[in-house]
């Protein structure tokens, strides 16, 4: 009953709750206030610009292997299950590191974590491209898994900070900052396949990976000089978050948001591990053209990022979540239909499936932050920074868990043993069950109407 009352009050934009959370804000010591006041408007804008560039690069690093690695892995002798393991290894590492980053990150090490993460990403995406020169399948498979796993650690460290850093510079525009980040991430998802399709014919398979790695390393250096210095926090402030994140994840409210969202992201891992091979075998799309087939999906994702950000600020985030779950379920079932109607499966059909995937993925991201932050406030988060960190890290866990299971279980094991069509059917059943659970949770807590970012998160 207490939980329902809190969520109902939050739903109505309660000023009392905002005041309660503001009272817990620990970073109000004179030193930190003076530091923020000395931080010029131009430098704040530079921070947002660098974060936007890093979001684009992270998106590119995530999307680049999807169209090109599965056929290359097949040429090196990997099985479909092994390809799924490689595709999921980034997210296994990302998931594990998310727990560590969520528990250990505090205002005194935000900049260090973000810069270290971008450097890891730049090094590993470049190394992944160079593995193409490895002979055979055994060592090649092992190094692919290790490289992508280290990349996942970098993604967890980087993505966790992409939201808190710009929000600190423009706290009154928290929703807009989240929208900018997701739009830029979508642009990166859009640019990865294009860069691959343009550079592979010119410089070979490794060229786009090296280009992405060098570019991200450059922006890591820029971020070091542009990002705000870490806060001067006491040891008590540094340590108080340790363990809170795991306790938060164990609550029934958090799980009622996280698990259904994880299932939506199954589709992302399934896509990276299986789509390009299926399109190649069933439709005959060649490797050099594959990146362009994936481009419309990324365009849809990038465009939807801005639209969803506006909808969330207008209170329609829950509608975006429901749209994401319904459309993802219908798309999975539609992917099963060519089993009975093979003439449906054309290049246009593949593009349409990917576009809808992009729309449904992006419709979940910004609202996921909103719901997780809502639950974090209810569960007694110690500060505004902690609320934002919980939101970012929970989303990393959602994305990573979904992509792991989507790539290894659906795109790998089930796809190898049951085939693409029946794997899609099984996925649609999972989506129906978890979406129903989510809707029941939202309805019981009065959250099916409009829901806004709490005032405390933008003050």
Coordinates of C-alpha atoms in Angstrom, one line a residue:
X1 CA 0.0 0.0 0.0
X2 CA 2.8 2.4 0.8
X3 CA 4.5 1.7 -2.5
X4 CA 1.2 2.3 -4.4
X5 CA 0.7 5.6 -2.5
X6 CA 4.3 6.8 -3.3
X7 CA 4.0 5.9 -7.0
X8 CA 0.6 7.5 -7.2
X9 CA 2.0 10.7 -5.7
X10 CA 5.0 10.6 -8.0
X11 CA 2.6 10.1 -11.0
X12 CA 0.9 13.4 -10.0
X13 CA 4.2 15.3 -9.8
X14 CA 4.2 15.6 -6.0
X15 CA 6.3 18.6 -4.8
X16 CA 6.6 17.0 -1.4
X17 CA 8.5 14.0 -2.8
X18 CA 10.7 16.3 -4.8
X19 CA 11.6 18.2 -1.7
X20 CA 12.4 15.0 0.2
X21 CA 14.8 13.9 -2.5
X22 CA 16.4 17.3 -2.7
X23 CA 17.1 17.2 1.0
X24 CA 19.2 14.1 0.4
X25 CA 21.5 15.8 -2.2
X26 CA 24.9 15.5 -0.6
X27 CA 26.9 17.5 -3.2
X28 CA 26.0 21.0 -1.8
X29 CA 29.3 21.8 -0.1
X30 CA 30.6 25.3 -0.9
X31 CA 33.6 23.9 -2.8
X32 CA 31.5 22.0 -5.2
X33 CA 29.0 24.9 -5.6
X34 CA 31.8 27.3 -6.4
X35 CA 33.2 24.8 -8.9
X36 CA 29.9 24.5 -10.7
X37 CA 29.5 28.3 -10.8
X38 CA 32.9 28.7 -12.4
X39 CA 32.0 26.2 -15.1
X40 CA 31.3 28.4 -18.1
X41 CA 28.3 28.0 -20.4
X42 CA 30.6 27.4 -23.3
X43 CA 32.4 24.6 -21.5
X44 CA 29.1 23.0 -20.5
X45 CA 28.1 23.0 -24.1
X46 CA 31.5 21.5 -25.0
X47 CA 30.8 18.7 -22.5
X48 CA 27.5 17.9 -24.1
X49 CA 29.1 17.9 -27.6
X50 CA 31.9 15.5 -26.5
X51 CA 29.4 13.2 -24.8
X52 CA 27.2 13.3 -28.0
X53 CA 30.3 12.3 -30.0
X54 CA 31.1 9.5 -27.6
X55 CA 27.5 8.3 -27.8
X56 CA 27.8 8.2 -31.6
X57 CA 31.0 6.3 -31.4
X58 CA 29.6 3.8 -28.9
X59 CA 26.6 3.2 -31.2
X60 CA 28.9 2.7 -34.1
X61 CA 31.1 0.2 -32.2
X62 CA 27.9 -1.7 -31.1
X63 CA 26.4 -1.8 -34.7
X64 CA 29.6 -2.3 -36.7
X65 CA 30.2 -6.1 -36.2
X66 CA 26.5 -7.0 -36.6
X67 CA 26.3 -7.0 -40.5
X68 CA 29.8 -8.1 -41.1
X69 CA 31.1 -10.5 -38.4
X70 CA 28.7 -13.4 -38.8
X71 CA 29.7 -14.1 -42.5
X72 CA 33.4 -13.5 -41.7
X73 CA 33.1 -15.8 -38.7
X74 CA 31.5 -18.5 -40.9
X75 CA 34.4 -18.1 -43.3
X76 CA 36.8 -18.8 -40.4
X77 CA 35.0 -22.0 -39.6
X78 CA 32.8 -20.9 -36.7
X79 CA 29.5 -22.6 -36.0
X80 CA 26.3 -20.6 -35.6
X81 CA 26.5 -21.2 -31.8
X82 CA 30.1 -19.9 -31.7
X83 CA 29.0 -16.8 -33.6
X84 CA 26.3 -16.3 -31.1
X85 CA 28.8 -16.6 -28.2
X86 CA 31.1 -14.0 -29.8
X87 CA 28.1 -11.6 -30.3
X88 CA 27.0 -12.1 -26.7
X89 CA 30.4 -11.9 -25.1
X90 CA 30.5 -8.1 -25.2
X91 CA 27.2 -8.1 -23.3
X92 CA 28.2 -10.7 -20.8
X93 CA 31.1 -8.6 -19.8
X94 CA 29.0 -5.4 -19.9
X95 CA 26.5 -7.0 -17.6
X96 CA 29.0 -8.1 -15.1
X97 CA 30.9 -4.8 -15.1
X98 CA 27.6 -2.9 -14.8
X99 CA 27.1 -4.4 -11.3
X100 CA 30.6 -3.3 -10.3
X101 CA 30.3 0.2 -11.9
X102 CA 26.9 0.7 -10.4
X103 CA 28.1 -0.2 -6.9
X104 CA 31.5 1.5 -7.0
X105 CA 31.0 4.7 -9.1
X106 CA 30.6 7.9 -7.0
X107 CA 31.1 11.6 -7.6
X108 CA 34.8 11.3 -6.8
X109 CA 35.6 9.0 -9.7
X110 CA 33.1 9.7 -12.5
X111 CA 35.6 11.3 -14.9
X112 CA 38.2 8.5 -14.3
X113 CA 35.6 5.8 -15.1
X114 CA 34.3 7.5 -18.2
X115 CA 37.8 8.1 -19.7
X116 CA 39.0 4.6 -18.9
X117 CA 35.9 3.2 -20.5
X118 CA 36.3 5.1 -23.8
X119 CA 40.0 4.0 -24.0
X120 CA 39.1 0.4 -23.5
X121 CA 36.4 0.6 -26.2
X122 CA 38.8 2.3 -28.7
X123 CA 41.5 -0.3 -28.2
X124 CA 39.3 -3.3 -28.4
X125 CA 37.1 -2.3 -31.4
X126 CA 40.3 -1.7 -33.4
X127 CA 41.8 -5.1 -32.2
X128 CA 38.6 -6.9 -33.2
X129 CA 39.0 -5.9 -36.8
X130 CA 42.6 -7.0 -36.9
X131 CA 41.6 -10.5 -35.8
X132 CA 40.5 -11.1 -39.4
X133 CA 44.1 -11.9 -40.2
X134 CA 44.1 -14.8 -37.7
X135 CA 44.2 -18.3 -39.4
X136 CA 41.9 -21.2 -38.4
X137 CA 39.0 -21.2 -36.1
X138 CA 40.2 -22.1 -32.6
X139 CA 42.5 -19.2 -31.6
X140 CA 40.4 -16.9 -33.7
X141 CA 37.3 -17.8 -31.8
X142 CA 39.0 -17.4 -28.4
X143 CA 40.5 -14.0 -29.2
X144 CA 37.2 -12.7 -30.6
X145 CA 35.5 -13.6 -27.4
X146 CA 38.2 -12.0 -25.2
X147 CA 38.3 -8.8 -27.3
X148 CA 34.6 -8.3 -27.3
X149 CA 34.5 -9.1 -23.6
X150 CA 37.0 -6.3 -22.8
X151 CA 35.0 -4.1 -25.1
X152 CA 32.0 -4.8 -23.0
X153 CA 33.7 -3.6 -19.9
X154 CA 34.5 -0.3 -21.7
X155 CA 30.9 0.0 -22.8
X156 CA 29.6 -0.4 -19.2
X157 CA 32.0 2.2 -17.9
X158 CA 31.4 4.7 -20.7
X159 CA 27.6 4.4 -21.1
X160 CA 27.1 4.7 -17.3
X161 CA 28.5 8.2 -17.4
X162 CA 27.0 9.4 -20.6
X163 CA 23.8 10.5 -18.8
X164 CA 25.1 11.8 -15.4
X165 CA 27.9 14.0 -16.9
X166 CA 25.8 16.3 -19.1
X167 CA 22.9 16.3 -16.7
X168 CA 25.3 17.8 -14.1
X169 CA 26.0 20.6 -16.6
X170 CA 22.4 21.2 -17.4
X171 CA 20.4 19.8 -14.5
X172 CA 17.3 21.7 -15.5
X173 CA 17.2 19.7 -18.8
X174 CA 17.5 16.1 -17.7
X175 CA 15.0 14.8 -20.2
X176 CA 16.6 16.7 -23.1
X177 CA 20.0 15.4 -22.2
X178 CA 18.7 11.8 -22.2
X179 CA 17.1 12.4 -25.6
X180 CA 20.3 13.9 -27.1
X181 CA 22.3 10.9 -25.9
X182 CA 19.9 8.3 -27.3
X183 CA 19.5 10.2 -30.6
X184 CA 23.3 10.3 -31.0
X185 CA 23.6 6.6 -30.0
X186 CA 21.0 5.9 -32.8
X187 CA 23.1 8.0 -35.2
X188 CA 26.1 5.8 -34.3
X189 CA 24.0 2.7 -34.9
X190 CA 23.2 4.2 -38.3
X191 CA 26.8 5.2 -39.1
X192 CA 28.4 1.8 -38.2
X193 CA 26.9 -0.2 -41.1
X194 CA 27.5 2.7 -43.5
X195 CA 31.2 3.1 -42.5
X196 CA 31.6 -0.7 -42.8
X197 CA 30.0 -0.9 -46.2
X198 CA 32.1 2.1 -47.5
X199 CA 35.5 1.2 -46.0
X200 CA 35.5 -2.7 -46.4
X201 CA 35.6 -2.5 -50.2
X202 CA 38.4 0.1 -50.0
X203 CA 40.6 -1.1 -47.1
X204 CA 39.4 -4.6 -46.3
X205 CA 37.4 -6.0 -43.4
X206 CA 39.7 -4.4 -40.7
X207 CA 39.5 -0.8 -42.1
X208 CA 36.2 0.3 -40.4
X209 CA 37.2 -1.2 -37.1
X210 CA 40.5 0.6 -37.1
X211 CA 38.8 3.9 -38.1
X212 CA 36.3 3.6 -35.3
X213 CA 39.0 2.8 -32.7
X214 CA 41.3 5.6 -33.7
X215 CA 38.4 8.1 -33.7
X216 CA 37.2 7.1 -30.2
X217 CA 40.8 7.3 -28.9
X218 CA 41.0 10.9 -30.1
X219 CA 37.7 11.8 -28.4
X220 CA 38.9 10.2 -25.2
X221 CA 41.8 12.6 -25.2
X222 CA 39.4 15.6 -25.8
X223 CA 37.1 14.4 -23.1
X224 CA 40.0 14.3 -20.6
X225 CA 40.5 18.1 -21.0
X226 CA 36.8 19.0 -21.4
X227 CA 34.9 16.9 -18.8
X228 CA 34.4 18.6 -15.4
X229 CA 36.7 17.5 -12.6
X230 CA 35.4 15.0 -10.1
X231 CA 33.7 16.2 -7.0
X232 CA 35.4 16.6 -3.6
X233 CA 33.5 14.0 -1.7
X234 CA 34.1 12.7 1.8
X235 CA 34.9 9.0 2.4
X236 CA 31.4 8.6 3.7
X237 CA 29.9 9.9 0.5
X238 CA 32.2 7.7 -1.6
X239 CA 31.3 4.5 0.2
X240 CA 27.6 5.0 1.0
X241 CA 26.5 3.8 -2.5
X242 CA 28.3 0.4 -2.2
X243 CA 25.8 -2.4 -2.0
X244 CA 22.8 -0.1 -2.5
X245 CA 22.6 -0.8 -6.2
X246 CA 22.4 -4.6 -5.7
X247 CA 19.7 -4.2 -3.0
X248 CA 17.8 -1.9 -5.4
X249 CA 17.9 -4.5 -8.2
X250 CA 16.5 -7.2 -5.9
X251 CA 13.2 -5.3 -5.3
X252 CA 10.0 -6.6 -6.9
X253 CA 9.3 -3.2 -8.3
X254 CA 12.6 -2.9 -10.1
X255 CA 12.3 -6.5 -11.5
X256 CA 8.8 -5.7 -12.8
X257 CA 10.4 -3.1 -15.0
X258 CA 13.7 -4.7 -15.8
X259 CA 12.7 -8.2 -16.8
X260 CA 10.1 -7.2 -19.4
X261 CA 12.6 -4.7 -20.8
X262 CA 15.2 -7.3 -21.0
X263 CA 12.9 -9.4 -23.2
X264 CA 12.5 -6.5 -25.6
X265 CA 16.3 -6.4 -26.0
X266 CA 16.4 -10.1 -26.8
X267 CA 15.6 -8.8 -30.4
X268 CA 18.8 -6.7 -30.5
X269 CA 21.1 -9.7 -29.7
X270 CA 19.1 -12.0 -32.0
X271 CA 19.6 -9.4 -34.8
X272 CA 23.3 -9.2 -34.4
X273 CA 23.9 -12.9 -34.2
X274 CA 21.5 -14.2 -36.8
X275 CA 19.9 -11.6 -39.1
X276 CA 22.7 -11.1 -41.6
X277 CA 23.4 -14.8 -42.1
X278 CA 19.7 -15.5 -42.5
X279 CA 19.3 -12.6 -45.0
X280 CA 22.3 -13.9 -46.9
X281 CA 21.1 -17.5 -47.1
X282 CA 17.3 -16.9 -47.5
X283 CA 17.4 -13.8 -49.7
X284 CA 20.9 -13.8 -51.2
X285 CA 22.1 -10.4 -49.9
X286 CA 25.9 -10.2 -50.2
X287 CA 28.3 -9.1 -47.5
X288 CA 29.2 -5.7 -49.1
X289 CA 25.5 -4.8 -49.4
X290 CA 24.5 -6.0 -46.0
X291 CA 25.5 -2.8 -44.2
X292 CA 23.2 -0.8 -46.4
X293 CA 20.3 -3.1 -45.6
X294 CA 20.9 -2.3 -41.9
X295 CA 21.1 1.4 -42.4
X296 CA 17.3 2.2 -42.5
X297 CA 17.0 0.5 -39.1
X298 CA 19.6 2.8 -37.7
X299 CA 18.0 5.9 -39.3
X300 CA 14.6 4.9 -37.7
X301 CA 16.4 4.5 -34.4
X302 CA 18.1 7.9 -34.5
X303 CA 15.0 9.7 -35.6
X304 CA 12.8 8.0 -33.0
X305 CA 15.3 9.0 -30.3
X306 CA 14.4 12.7 -30.6
X307 CA 10.7 12.0 -30.9
X308 CA 10.6 9.7 -27.9
X309 CA 12.5 12.3 -25.8
X310 CA 9.8 14.9 -26.6
X311 CA 7.0 12.4 -25.8
X312 CA 8.7 11.5 -22.5
X313 CA 9.0 15.2 -21.5
X314 CA 5.3 15.5 -22.3
X315 CA 4.4 12.6 -20.0
X316 CA 3.9 9.9 -22.7
X317 CA 6.8 7.7 -21.7
X318 CA 4.6 4.8 -20.7
X319 CA 2.9 4.9 -24.1
X320 CA 6.3 4.6 -25.7
X321 CA 7.1 1.5 -23.5
X322 CA 3.8 -0.2 -24.4
X323 CA 4.4 0.6 -28.1
X324 CA 7.8 -0.9 -27.9
X325 CA 6.6 -4.2 -26.3
X326 CA 3.6 -4.6 -28.6
X327 CA 5.5 -3.8 -31.8
X328 CA 8.4 -6.1 -30.8
X329 CA 6.0 -9.0 -30.2
X330 CA 4.2 -8.5 -33.5
X331 CA 7.6 -8.2 -35.4
X332 CA 8.8 -11.5 -33.9
X333 CA 5.7 -13.2 -35.0
X334 CA 5.9 -11.6 -38.5
X335 CA 9.5 -13.1 -38.8
X336 CA 7.9 -16.5 -38.4
X337 CA 5.3 -16.0 -41.2
X338 CA 7.7 -16.7 -44.1
X339 CA 7.9 -20.3 -42.9
X340 CA 4.4 -20.6 -44.4
X341 CA 4.6 -17.8 -46.9
X342 CA 8.2 -17.8 -48.3
X343 CA 7.4 -15.2 -51.0
X344 CA 7.1 -12.6 -48.2
X345 CA 10.9 -12.8 -47.7
X346 CA 12.5 -10.2 -49.9
X347 CA 15.1 -7.5 -49.4
X348 CA 12.3 -5.0 -48.8
X349 CA 10.9 -7.4 -46.1
X350 CA 14.3 -7.5 -44.5
X351 CA 14.6 -3.7 -44.4
X352 CA 11.1 -3.4 -43.0
X353 CA 11.8 -5.9 -40.2
X354 CA 15.0 -4.0 -39.3
X355 CA 13.3 -0.6 -39.4
X356 CA 10.6 -1.8 -37.0
X357 CA 13.3 -3.3 -34.8
X358 CA 15.0 0.1 -34.6
X359 CA 11.8 1.9 -33.7
X360 CA 10.8 -0.5 -31.0
X361 CA 14.3 -0.6 -29.4
X362 CA 14.4 3.2 -29.2
X363 CA 10.9 3.6 -27.8
X364 CA 12.1 1.7 -24.7
X365 CA 15.3 3.5 -23.8
X366 CA 14.3 7.0 -22.5
X367 CA 11.2 5.7 -20.7
X368 CA 13.3 2.9 -19.1
X369 CA 15.4 5.6 -17.4
X370 CA 12.2 7.3 -16.2
X371 CA 10.7 4.2 -14.7
X372 CA 13.9 3.0 -13.0
X373 CA 14.6 6.5 -11.5
X374 CA 11.0 6.5 -10.2
X375 CA 11.6 3.2 -8.4
X376 CA 15.0 4.4 -7.2
X377 CA 13.5 7.4 -5.5
X378 CA 10.8 5.2 -3.9
X379 CA 13.5 2.8 -2.6
X380 CA 15.3 5.6 -0.8
X381 CA 18.2 6.5 -3.0
X382 CA 20.7 8.7 -1.1
X383 CA 21.2 11.5 -3.7
X384 CA 20.2 12.8 -7.0
X385 CA 23.5 11.5 -8.4
X386 CA 22.7 8.1 -7.1
X387 CA 19.2 8.1 -8.7
X388 CA 20.8 9.0 -12.1
X389 CA 23.5 6.4 -11.7
X390 CA 20.9 3.7 -10.8
X391 CA 19.0 4.7 -13.9
X392 CA 22.0 4.5 -16.2
X393 CA 23.4 1.2 -14.8
X394 CA 20.0 -0.5 -14.7
X395 CA 19.5 0.3 -18.3
X396 CA 23.0 -1.1 -19.1
X397 CA 21.9 -4.3 -17.3
X398 CA 18.7 -4.4 -19.3
X399 CA 20.4 -3.9 -22.6
X400 CA 23.3 -6.3 -21.8
X401 CA 21.1 -9.1 -20.4
X402 CA 18.7 -8.9 -23.4
X403 CA 21.5 -8.9 -25.9
X404 CA 23.3 -11.8 -24.2
X405 CA 20.3 -14.0 -24.2
X406 CA 19.2 -12.8 -27.6
X407 CA 22.6 -13.5 -29.2
X408 CA 23.6 -16.7 -27.4
X409 CA 20.3 -18.5 -26.8
X410 CA 18.1 -17.2 -29.6
X411 CA 20.6 -16.2 -32.3
X412 CA 22.9 -19.0 -31.4
X413 CA 21.6 -22.2 -29.8
X414 CA 17.9 -22.1 -30.7
X415 CA 18.6 -20.8 -34.2
X416 CA 21.1 -23.6 -34.9
X417 CA 18.8 -26.3 -33.6
X418 CA 15.3 -25.1 -34.4
X419 CA 15.9 -22.7 -37.3
X420 CA 15.3 -18.9 -37.7
X421 CA 11.5 -19.1 -38.0
X422 CA 10.7 -21.2 -35.0
X423 CA 13.1 -19.3 -32.9
X424 CA 11.2 -16.1 -33.8
X425 CA 7.9 -17.8 -32.8
X426 CA 9.4 -18.8 -29.4
X427 CA 10.5 -15.3 -28.9
X428 CA 7.1 -13.9 -29.6
X429 CA 5.6 -16.1 -26.8
X430 CA 8.2 -14.8 -24.3
X431 CA 7.4 -11.3 -25.3
X432 CA 3.6 -11.8 -24.7
X433 CA 4.1 -13.2 -21.2
X434 CA 6.5 -10.6 -20.0
X435 CA 4.6 -7.7 -21.5
X436 CA 1.5 -8.8 -19.8
X437 CA 3.4 -8.9 -16.4
X438 CA 4.6 -5.4 -17.1
X439 CA 1.2 -4.0 -17.9
X440 CA -0.3 -5.5 -14.7
X441 CA 2.5 -3.9 -12.7
X442 CA 1.9 -0.5 -14.2
X443 CA -1.9 -0.8 -13.8
X444 CA -1.7 -1.8 -10.1
X445 CA 0.5 1.2 -9.4
X446 CA -1.5 3.8 -11.4
X447 CA 1.2 4.3 -14.0
X448 CA -0.7 3.7 -17.2
X449 CA -1.4 7.4 -17.7
X450 CA 1.0 10.3 -18.0
X451 CA 4.3 10.1 -16.1
X452 CA 6.9 12.9 -15.9
X453 CA 10.5 13.0 -14.7
X454 CA 10.3 14.0 -11.0
X455 CA 10.9 17.7 -10.5
X456 CA 13.8 16.7 -8.2
X457 CA 15.7 15.2 -11.1
X458 CA 15.9 18.5 -13.0
X459 CA 16.6 20.9 -10.1

